Amino acid sequence: MYVSLTKNNLNPNFLETHSIDDTFKKHLEELLSYGISAGADFVEIFIENIDNISLLAEQDTVTSVNPSIGKGIGIRAFLGKRDGFVSTNDFSESGLKFALDQALGMLGLEKITLNNESFEGLNNLKDFGKNKNQFLSDCPSLQESSKKILEATNHLRKYGPKLNVRRGSYSKTIQEVIVASSDGTFARDLRLYQSIGVNVLAADKKNRSSIGRRLGSSSQPRALIEWNADETAQEINESANKMLYAKYVNAGQMPAVLANKFGGVIFHEACGHLLETTQIERGTTPFEHKLNHQIANKAVTAIDEGLSEGAFGSISMDDEGMETQKTILIKNGVLKQFLSDRAGELRTGHARTGSGRRQSYAFAAASRMRNTYIEKGPYKVNELIESIDQGIYCKSMGGGSVGATGQFNFSVEEGYLIKNGKLTEPVKGATLIGEAIDIMPRISMCADDLDLAAGFCGSVSGNINVTVGQPHIKVDSITIGGR
């Protein structure tokens, strides 16, 4: 197995073993039994071991290489609908019991004499990572990674004579997680995530344009080496050159076509988060009492899943040890299900969906998205464009912000005017402004070209890998901020 948990410098008196064997399991059971004996309804132990390396290339030089490793344990106890969570790097028996005591103390529980009869023990290990140990040997070396990223910045120079800035970045993370809990859950996974970022700034006198792309994968060790850097460089330079001399868009209310892939970030941010049970707990989702009600146009079916092979948000199990699944959030415009974790199930009554996720052992799991997208529809892209007399085509989205109840604004990185059913001149300075509860019923057409894009999502349980996506969609009317 990969883990340094199995090999190196953990405390020899407790969780260090030479494999995840009976002794290791026995120590976990002792901790869980200790917590249950103290009066907790449920106790969970999350063990993480992580290894990351990232590098940055600017122009034709690798300017930064940042390796990091980490390991730790998160312990969570529940009593009724309340929970206490503590994380620690101290793997010793005394250190872990001290952490567990703190979690129990948050619930008003005190340590007592151990009563092994109060806990029936862990199930046999469910090892989702047993066939993934080749990740380490199959991933590119630092030398190979550096060479590939420099190859990308070189391609950018080849296709972009007006580029002032060329950047390429790469990150590789290998994470091992083990979950043991008092309901018998005992599961392990080994995860590999890689991301590639490419950004350019084109300039000509007073004109400027900035374009970026991010690619991400999971469980694909050769993803970086097999990446077609030349193709990405051509695409990004074509966009930068078109936007370099674009005029500012006029503000107003108009129909819009949002491109596939990263266009799905608006659904993720403005609507997806409102379908997490954490938002119900906080009372910040307008959809709390809308289950089985029409909340979107009938053209919209929305999915969240962890199953797509190689996608950045895919997982074999969530961070509570539950096997991942496909969750239909919205079916033909009708809200069908919320994303729920253990706490969400306890506090809202919505069944768990394998969506308990966290950045690391330092965070308690929360209901979070995985690969989230709007399903493809029956139309061709040109049919969406041709249905609009005056509007805007948003080919790629930039950054934005989202309010607590789904108000959003997102900049358009690359946009074009639509006139009389045809794409015309590029425009810059456009911002999409709206609120999820108003915009969802206005998505009237979905094309047949669903595609996904990698991203990072920050929320209550930290930053996690996700995928956003959609086909080209038409929004009948949306506020466009501009000049």
Coordinates of C-alpha atoms in Angstrom, one line a residue:
M1 CA 0.0 0.0 0.0
Y2 CA 1.0 3.6 -0.6
V3 CA 0.7 5.1 2.8
S4 CA 3.4 6.3 4.9
L5 CA 1.0 5.3 7.6
T6 CA 2.2 1.8 6.9
K7 CA 5.9 2.6 6.8
N8 CA 7.4 5.5 8.6
N9 CA 7.4 7.7 11.5
L10 CA 4.1 7.5 13.2
N11 CA 4.0 6.7 16.9
P12 CA 5.0 3.0 17.3
N13 CA 2.7 2.6 20.3
F14 CA -0.6 3.2 18.5
L15 CA -1.5 3.7 14.8
E16 CA 1.8 2.8 13.3
T17 CA 1.6 -0.6 11.9
H18 CA 3.3 -2.3 9.0
S19 CA -0.1 -2.7 7.2
I20 CA -3.7 -1.9 7.7
D21 CA -3.9 -5.1 9.7
D22 CA -5.8 -6.4 12.7
T23 CA -3.7 -4.3 15.1
F24 CA -4.4 -1.1 13.2
K25 CA -8.1 -2.0 13.1
K26 CA -8.1 -2.9 16.8
H27 CA -6.7 0.6 17.7
L28 CA -9.4 2.3 15.7
E29 CA -12.1 0.2 17.3
E30 CA -10.7 1.1 20.8
L31 CA -11.1 4.8 19.9
L32 CA -14.6 4.4 18.5
S33 CA -15.7 2.3 21.5
Y34 CA -14.2 5.0 23.8
G35 CA -16.4 7.6 22.2
I36 CA -19.6 5.6 22.2
S37 CA -19.0 4.6 25.8
A38 CA -18.9 8.2 26.7
G39 CA -22.4 8.6 25.4
A40 CA -21.9 9.8 21.8
D41 CA -24.5 8.5 19.3
F42 CA -21.9 8.2 16.5
V43 CA -18.1 8.6 16.2
E44 CA -16.1 8.9 13.0
I45 CA -12.3 8.8 12.4
F46 CA -10.9 10.3 9.2
I47 CA -7.2 9.6 8.5
E48 CA -5.4 11.4 5.7
N49 CA -2.0 11.1 4.1
I50 CA -1.3 13.6 1.3
D51 CA 1.6 14.3 -1.1
N52 CA 1.5 17.3 -3.4
I53 CA 3.8 18.9 -5.8
S54 CA 3.1 22.0 -7.9
L55 CA 5.2 24.0 -10.4
L56 CA 4.9 27.3 -12.2
A57 CA 6.5 28.3 -15.5
E58 CA 6.6 31.9 -16.6
Q59 CA 7.7 32.7 -20.1
D60 CA 10.4 30.1 -20.7
T61 CA 11.5 29.4 -17.2
V62 CA 10.2 27.2 -14.3
T63 CA 10.0 29.9 -11.6
S64 CA 8.5 27.9 -8.7
V65 CA 8.4 24.3 -7.5
N66 CA 6.5 23.6 -4.3
P67 CA 6.4 20.1 -2.8
S68 CA 4.4 19.5 0.3
I69 CA 3.3 16.5 2.4
G70 CA 0.8 16.2 5.3
K71 CA -0.9 13.7 7.5
G72 CA -3.5 14.0 10.2
I73 CA -6.7 12.7 11.7
G74 CA -10.1 14.3 12.0
I75 CA -12.4 13.0 14.8
R76 CA -16.1 13.8 14.9
A77 CA -18.7 12.8 17.4
F78 CA -22.5 13.3 17.2
L79 CA -25.1 13.5 19.9
G80 CA -28.5 14.0 18.6
K81 CA -28.2 16.6 15.8
R82 CA -25.2 18.3 17.4
D83 CA -21.6 17.4 16.6
G84 CA -18.1 18.1 17.9
F85 CA -15.0 18.0 15.5
V86 CA -11.3 18.1 16.3
S87 CA -8.3 17.5 14.1
T88 CA -4.8 16.5 15.2
N89 CA -1.4 15.5 13.9
D90 CA -0.6 13.6 17.0
F91 CA -1.1 9.9 16.2
S92 CA -0.2 8.6 19.6
E93 CA -2.8 6.9 21.8
S94 CA -2.8 9.7 24.3
G95 CA -2.9 12.4 21.6
L96 CA -5.9 10.8 19.9
K97 CA -7.8 10.3 23.1
F98 CA -7.1 13.9 24.0
A99 CA -8.6 15.0 20.7
L100 CA -11.6 12.7 21.1
D101 CA -12.1 14.0 24.6
Q102 CA -12.3 17.5 23.2
A103 CA -14.8 16.5 20.6
L104 CA -16.9 14.8 23.3
G105 CA -16.5 17.8 25.5
M106 CA -18.1 20.0 22.9
L107 CA -21.2 17.8 23.3
G108 CA -21.1 17.9 27.2
L109 CA -19.8 14.3 27.4
E110 CA -17.0 13.1 29.6
K111 CA -14.6 10.2 29.4
I112 CA -15.7 7.1 31.2
T113 CA -14.6 3.6 31.8
L114 CA -14.3 1.7 28.5
N115 CA -17.3 -0.5 27.7
N116 CA -16.5 -2.6 24.7
E117 CA -20.0 -4.0 24.6
S118 CA -21.3 -0.6 23.5
F119 CA -19.7 -0.9 20.0
E120 CA -20.0 -4.0 17.8
G121 CA -16.8 -3.4 15.8
L122 CA -15.7 -2.4 12.3
N123 CA -16.7 -4.2 9.2
N124 CA -14.1 -5.8 6.9
L125 CA -12.0 -3.1 5.1
K126 CA -13.6 -1.9 1.9
D127 CA -10.5 -0.9 -0.1
F128 CA -11.4 1.3 -3.1
G129 CA -7.7 2.0 -3.5
K130 CA -6.3 -1.6 -3.7
N131 CA -5.9 -1.4 -7.5
K132 CA -4.4 2.1 -7.6
N133 CA -1.0 1.6 -6.1
Q134 CA 0.6 2.0 -9.5
F135 CA -0.2 5.7 -9.4
L136 CA 3.2 6.6 -7.9
S137 CA 5.3 4.8 -10.5
D138 CA 3.1 5.8 -13.5
C139 CA 3.0 9.6 -12.8
P140 CA 5.5 11.8 -14.6
S141 CA 8.7 12.7 -12.8
L142 CA 9.4 16.4 -11.8
Q143 CA 11.8 16.5 -14.8
E144 CA 9.1 15.3 -17.2
S145 CA 6.5 17.6 -15.7
S146 CA 8.8 20.6 -16.0
K147 CA 9.6 19.8 -19.6
K148 CA 5.9 19.4 -20.5
I149 CA 4.9 22.8 -19.0
L150 CA 7.8 24.5 -20.7
E151 CA 6.7 22.9 -23.9
A152 CA 3.3 24.5 -23.4
T153 CA 4.7 28.0 -22.8
N154 CA 6.9 27.6 -25.9
H155 CA 3.8 26.7 -28.0
L156 CA 2.1 29.8 -26.6
R157 CA 5.0 32.0 -27.9
K158 CA 4.9 30.3 -31.3
Y159 CA 1.2 31.1 -31.8
G160 CA 1.0 34.4 -29.9
P161 CA 3.4 37.1 -31.1
K162 CA 1.6 39.8 -29.1
L163 CA 1.7 38.0 -25.8
N164 CA 3.3 39.9 -22.9
V165 CA 2.7 37.1 -20.4
R166 CA 2.8 33.3 -20.8
R167 CA 2.2 31.1 -17.8
G168 CA 1.8 27.4 -17.4
S169 CA 1.2 25.6 -14.1
Y170 CA 0.9 22.0 -13.0
S171 CA -0.2 20.3 -9.7
K172 CA -0.2 16.7 -8.7
T173 CA -1.9 15.4 -5.5
I174 CA -1.9 11.9 -4.2
Q175 CA -4.2 11.5 -1.2
E176 CA -4.9 8.4 0.9
V177 CA -7.9 8.4 3.1
I178 CA -9.2 5.9 5.6
V179 CA -12.6 6.3 7.3
A180 CA -13.6 4.3 10.3
S181 CA -16.9 5.0 12.2
S182 CA -19.1 3.5 14.9
D183 CA -21.7 2.3 12.4
G184 CA -19.1 -0.2 11.2
T185 CA -17.8 1.7 8.2
F186 CA -14.2 0.9 7.5
A187 CA -13.1 2.1 4.0
R188 CA -10.0 3.2 2.3
D189 CA -9.3 5.0 -1.0
L190 CA -6.2 6.3 -2.9
R191 CA -6.8 9.3 -5.0
L192 CA -4.8 11.0 -7.7
Y193 CA -5.6 14.5 -9.0
Q194 CA -3.7 16.5 -11.6
S195 CA -4.4 20.0 -12.9
I196 CA -2.9 22.1 -15.6
G197 CA -3.4 25.8 -16.0
V198 CA -2.5 28.0 -19.0
N199 CA -2.8 31.8 -19.0
V200 CA -1.8 34.5 -21.4
L201 CA -2.0 38.3 -21.5
A202 CA -1.9 39.8 -25.0
A203 CA -1.2 43.5 -25.5
D204 CA -1.0 45.9 -28.4
K205 CA -0.7 49.6 -27.5
K206 CA -3.7 50.4 -25.3
N207 CA -5.5 47.1 -26.1
R208 CA -5.3 44.2 -23.6
S209 CA -6.9 40.7 -23.4
S210 CA -6.4 38.0 -20.8
I211 CA -7.4 34.4 -21.4
G212 CA -6.9 31.3 -19.3
R213 CA -7.8 27.6 -19.4
R214 CA -7.7 24.9 -16.7
L215 CA -7.7 21.2 -17.3
G216 CA -8.0 18.6 -14.6
S217 CA -8.2 14.8 -14.2
S218 CA -8.5 12.1 -11.6
S219 CA -7.0 8.6 -11.5
Q220 CA -5.1 9.2 -14.8
P221 CA -1.4 9.1 -14.1
R222 CA -0.4 9.9 -17.7
A223 CA -2.8 12.8 -18.2
L224 CA -0.1 15.5 -18.2
I225 CA 2.2 13.6 -20.6
E226 CA -0.7 12.8 -23.0
W227 CA -2.1 16.4 -22.9
N228 CA -2.0 18.1 -26.3
A229 CA -0.3 21.3 -25.3
D230 CA 0.0 22.5 -28.9
E231 CA -3.8 22.3 -29.4
T232 CA -4.5 24.2 -26.2
A233 CA -1.9 26.9 -27.2
Q234 CA -3.6 27.4 -30.5
E235 CA -7.0 27.7 -28.9
I236 CA -6.1 30.1 -26.2
N237 CA -4.1 32.3 -28.6
E238 CA -7.0 32.4 -31.1
S239 CA -9.3 33.7 -28.3
A240 CA -6.7 36.2 -27.0
N241 CA -6.2 37.6 -30.5
K242 CA -9.9 38.0 -31.1
M243 CA -10.5 39.7 -27.8
L244 CA -7.5 42.0 -28.1
Y245 CA -9.4 44.5 -30.2
A246 CA -12.9 43.8 -29.0
K247 CA -15.2 46.8 -28.2
Y248 CA -17.0 47.2 -24.9
V249 CA -20.5 45.7 -24.8
N250 CA -23.5 47.9 -24.1
A251 CA -25.4 47.0 -20.9
G252 CA -29.0 45.8 -21.0
Q253 CA -31.4 43.0 -20.7
M254 CA -31.0 40.5 -23.6
P255 CA -31.0 36.7 -24.4
A256 CA -27.8 34.9 -24.1
V257 CA -26.2 31.6 -25.2
L258 CA -23.7 30.2 -22.7
A259 CA -21.1 27.8 -24.1
N260 CA -20.5 24.3 -22.8
K261 CA -17.7 23.2 -20.4
F262 CA -16.9 26.0 -18.0
G263 CA -20.1 27.8 -18.8
G264 CA -21.6 25.4 -16.2
V265 CA -19.8 27.3 -13.4
I266 CA -22.8 29.6 -13.1
F267 CA -25.2 26.7 -12.5
H268 CA -22.6 25.3 -10.0
E269 CA -22.2 28.5 -8.1
A270 CA -25.7 30.0 -8.3
C271 CA -27.9 26.9 -8.1
G272 CA -25.8 23.9 -7.1
H273 CA -24.7 25.2 -3.8
L274 CA -28.4 26.0 -2.9
L275 CA -29.1 22.2 -3.4
E276 CA -26.6 21.2 -0.6
T277 CA -28.2 20.4 2.7
T278 CA -25.7 22.7 4.4
Q279 CA -27.7 25.5 2.9
I280 CA -30.9 24.1 4.3
E281 CA -29.2 23.9 7.7
R282 CA -28.3 27.6 7.4
G283 CA -31.7 28.6 6.0
T284 CA -30.1 30.2 3.0
T285 CA -31.7 28.3 0.1
P286 CA -34.9 29.4 -1.5
F287 CA -35.4 25.8 -2.6
E288 CA -35.8 24.3 0.9
H289 CA -39.5 23.6 0.5
K290 CA -39.5 23.1 -3.3
L291 CA -38.9 19.3 -3.5
N292 CA -41.0 17.9 -6.3
H293 CA -41.8 21.4 -7.4
Q294 CA -41.0 23.1 -10.7
I295 CA -37.9 25.3 -10.1
A296 CA -36.5 25.4 -13.6
N297 CA -37.6 25.3 -17.2
K298 CA -38.7 21.8 -18.4
A299 CA -35.6 21.8 -20.7
V300 CA -33.4 21.5 -17.6
T301 CA -32.2 18.3 -16.1
A302 CA -29.3 18.6 -13.7
I303 CA -27.0 15.9 -12.4
D304 CA -24.3 15.6 -9.7
E305 CA -22.2 12.5 -9.6
G306 CA -18.8 11.1 -8.8
L307 CA -18.7 8.5 -11.5
S308 CA -17.4 10.0 -14.7
E309 CA -14.1 8.3 -15.5
G310 CA -11.2 10.6 -15.2
A311 CA -13.2 13.7 -14.3
F312 CA -11.7 16.1 -11.7
G313 CA -14.7 15.7 -9.3
S314 CA -14.9 11.9 -9.5
I315 CA -14.4 9.9 -6.3
S316 CA -14.8 6.2 -5.5
M317 CA -16.1 7.0 -2.0
D318 CA -16.9 10.2 -0.2
D319 CA -15.0 11.4 2.9
E320 CA -17.5 9.6 5.1
G321 CA -16.7 6.2 3.5
M322 CA -19.9 6.0 1.4
E323 CA -19.6 4.8 -2.2
T324 CA -20.2 7.5 -4.7
Q325 CA -23.4 7.6 -6.8
K326 CA -25.3 9.5 -9.4
T327 CA -27.8 12.0 -8.0
I328 CA -30.5 13.6 -10.1
L329 CA -30.9 17.1 -8.7
I330 CA -33.5 18.4 -11.2
K331 CA -35.5 16.4 -13.7
N332 CA -37.3 18.3 -16.5
G333 CA -37.3 21.3 -14.3
V334 CA -38.6 19.6 -11.1
L335 CA -36.4 19.5 -8.0
K336 CA -35.9 15.8 -7.2
Q337 CA -33.1 15.7 -4.6
F338 CA -30.7 17.6 -2.4
L339 CA -27.0 16.7 -1.9
S340 CA -26.6 15.3 1.6
D341 CA -23.9 14.2 4.0
R342 CA -24.3 12.6 7.4
A343 CA -24.9 15.8 9.3
G344 CA -27.3 16.9 6.6
E345 CA -29.3 13.7 6.9
L346 CA -29.5 14.1 10.7
R347 CA -30.5 17.7 10.6
T348 CA -32.7 17.9 7.5
G349 CA -33.9 14.4 6.9
H350 CA -32.6 14.2 3.3
A351 CA -30.9 10.8 2.7
R352 CA -27.1 10.8 2.2
T353 CA -25.9 10.9 -1.4
G354 CA -22.2 10.0 -1.1
S355 CA -21.5 13.8 -1.1
G356 CA -19.7 14.2 2.2
R357 CA -16.5 15.9 1.2
R358 CA -13.7 17.9 2.8
Q359 CA -10.4 19.6 1.8
S360 CA -8.4 17.6 4.4
Y361 CA -8.4 16.0 7.8
A362 CA -8.6 19.6 9.3
F363 CA -12.2 20.0 8.1
A364 CA -15.4 18.2 9.0
A365 CA -17.1 16.7 6.0
A366 CA -20.1 18.6 4.5
S367 CA -22.5 18.1 1.6
R368 CA -20.6 19.2 -1.5
M369 CA -20.8 18.8 -5.2
R370 CA -18.7 16.4 -7.3
N371 CA -19.2 16.5 -11.1
T372 CA -22.2 18.8 -11.6
Y373 CA -23.8 19.5 -14.9
I374 CA -26.9 20.2 -16.9
E375 CA -27.8 17.3 -19.2
K376 CA -27.6 17.6 -22.9
G377 CA -30.7 18.5 -24.9
P378 CA -32.1 17.9 -28.4
Y379 CA -30.8 21.0 -30.2
K380 CA -27.7 21.8 -32.3
V381 CA -25.7 24.9 -31.2
N382 CA -26.6 26.8 -34.3
E383 CA -30.3 26.4 -33.5
L384 CA -29.7 28.2 -30.2
I385 CA -27.8 31.1 -32.0
E386 CA -30.4 31.3 -34.8
S387 CA -33.3 31.7 -32.4
I388 CA -31.9 35.1 -31.2
D389 CA -32.2 38.4 -33.0
Q390 CA -30.2 40.5 -30.6
G391 CA -28.2 38.9 -27.8
I392 CA -24.8 37.8 -26.6
Y393 CA -22.8 34.6 -27.0
C394 CA -20.6 33.8 -23.9
K395 CA -17.9 31.5 -25.2
S396 CA -15.9 31.4 -21.9
M397 CA -16.5 32.7 -18.4
G398 CA -14.2 34.5 -16.1
G399 CA -14.4 35.0 -12.4
G400 CA -17.5 36.1 -10.4
S401 CA -19.2 36.2 -7.1
V402 CA -22.3 34.6 -5.6
G403 CA -24.5 35.8 -2.8
A404 CA -25.8 33.5 0.0
T405 CA -29.2 32.9 -1.7
G406 CA -28.0 32.6 -5.3
Q407 CA -27.5 36.2 -6.5
F408 CA -24.6 36.1 -8.9
N409 CA -22.4 38.1 -11.2
F410 CA -19.9 36.5 -13.6
S411 CA -17.6 38.2 -16.1
V412 CA -17.5 37.0 -19.6
E413 CA -13.9 36.3 -20.6
E414 CA -14.7 35.8 -24.3
G415 CA -18.0 37.1 -25.8
Y416 CA -19.6 37.9 -29.1
L417 CA -22.7 39.7 -30.2
I418 CA -25.5 37.8 -31.8
K419 CA -27.3 39.7 -34.5
N420 CA -30.1 38.3 -36.6
G421 CA -29.3 34.7 -35.7
K422 CA -25.6 35.0 -36.4
L423 CA -22.4 35.5 -34.4
T424 CA -20.8 38.9 -35.1
E425 CA -18.1 41.0 -33.5
P426 CA -16.3 40.1 -30.3
V427 CA -17.2 42.2 -27.2
K428 CA -15.5 42.7 -23.8
G429 CA -16.5 44.0 -20.4
A430 CA -19.7 41.9 -20.2
T431 CA -21.0 40.7 -16.9
L432 CA -23.9 38.3 -16.4
I433 CA -26.0 39.4 -13.5
G434 CA -29.0 37.5 -12.0
E435 CA -30.4 35.3 -9.3
A436 CA -30.7 31.5 -9.6
I437 CA -34.4 31.4 -8.7
D438 CA -35.2 33.8 -11.6
I439 CA -32.8 32.5 -14.2
M440 CA -33.4 28.8 -14.0
P441 CA -36.9 29.1 -15.5
R442 CA -35.4 31.0 -18.4
I443 CA -33.1 28.3 -19.7
S444 CA -35.3 27.3 -22.6
M445 CA -32.9 25.4 -24.9
C446 CA -30.1 22.9 -24.3
A447 CA -27.8 21.7 -27.1
D448 CA -26.5 18.2 -27.6
D449 CA -22.8 19.0 -26.8
L450 CA -22.5 18.4 -23.1
D451 CA -18.9 18.8 -22.0
L452 CA -17.2 19.2 -18.6
A453 CA -14.4 21.4 -17.2
A454 CA -12.3 21.1 -14.1
G455 CA -12.3 23.6 -11.3
F456 CA -11.9 24.2 -7.5
C457 CA -14.7 24.9 -5.2
G458 CA -14.4 26.7 -1.8
S459 CA -17.1 26.3 0.9
V460 CA -17.7 25.3 4.5
S461 CA -15.4 22.2 4.3
G462 CA -12.6 23.9 2.4
N463 CA -11.4 23.8 -1.2
I464 CA -12.1 20.6 -3.1
N465 CA -11.8 19.4 -6.7
V466 CA -15.0 19.6 -8.7
T467 CA -16.2 19.4 -12.3
V468 CA -18.7 21.8 -13.8
G469 CA -20.4 21.4 -17.1
Q470 CA -23.3 21.8 -19.5
P471 CA -24.1 21.8 -23.2
H472 CA -24.6 25.1 -24.9
I473 CA -27.7 26.6 -23.3
K474 CA -30.0 29.5 -24.1
V475 CA -31.2 31.9 -21.4
D476 CA -34.2 33.8 -22.7
S477 CA -33.3 37.0 -20.8
I478 CA -30.5 38.0 -18.5
T479 CA -29.0 41.3 -17.3
I480 CA -25.8 42.1 -19.1
G481 CA -23.5 44.5 -17.3
G482 CA -21.3 46.6 -19.5
R483 CA -20.7 50.2 -20.6

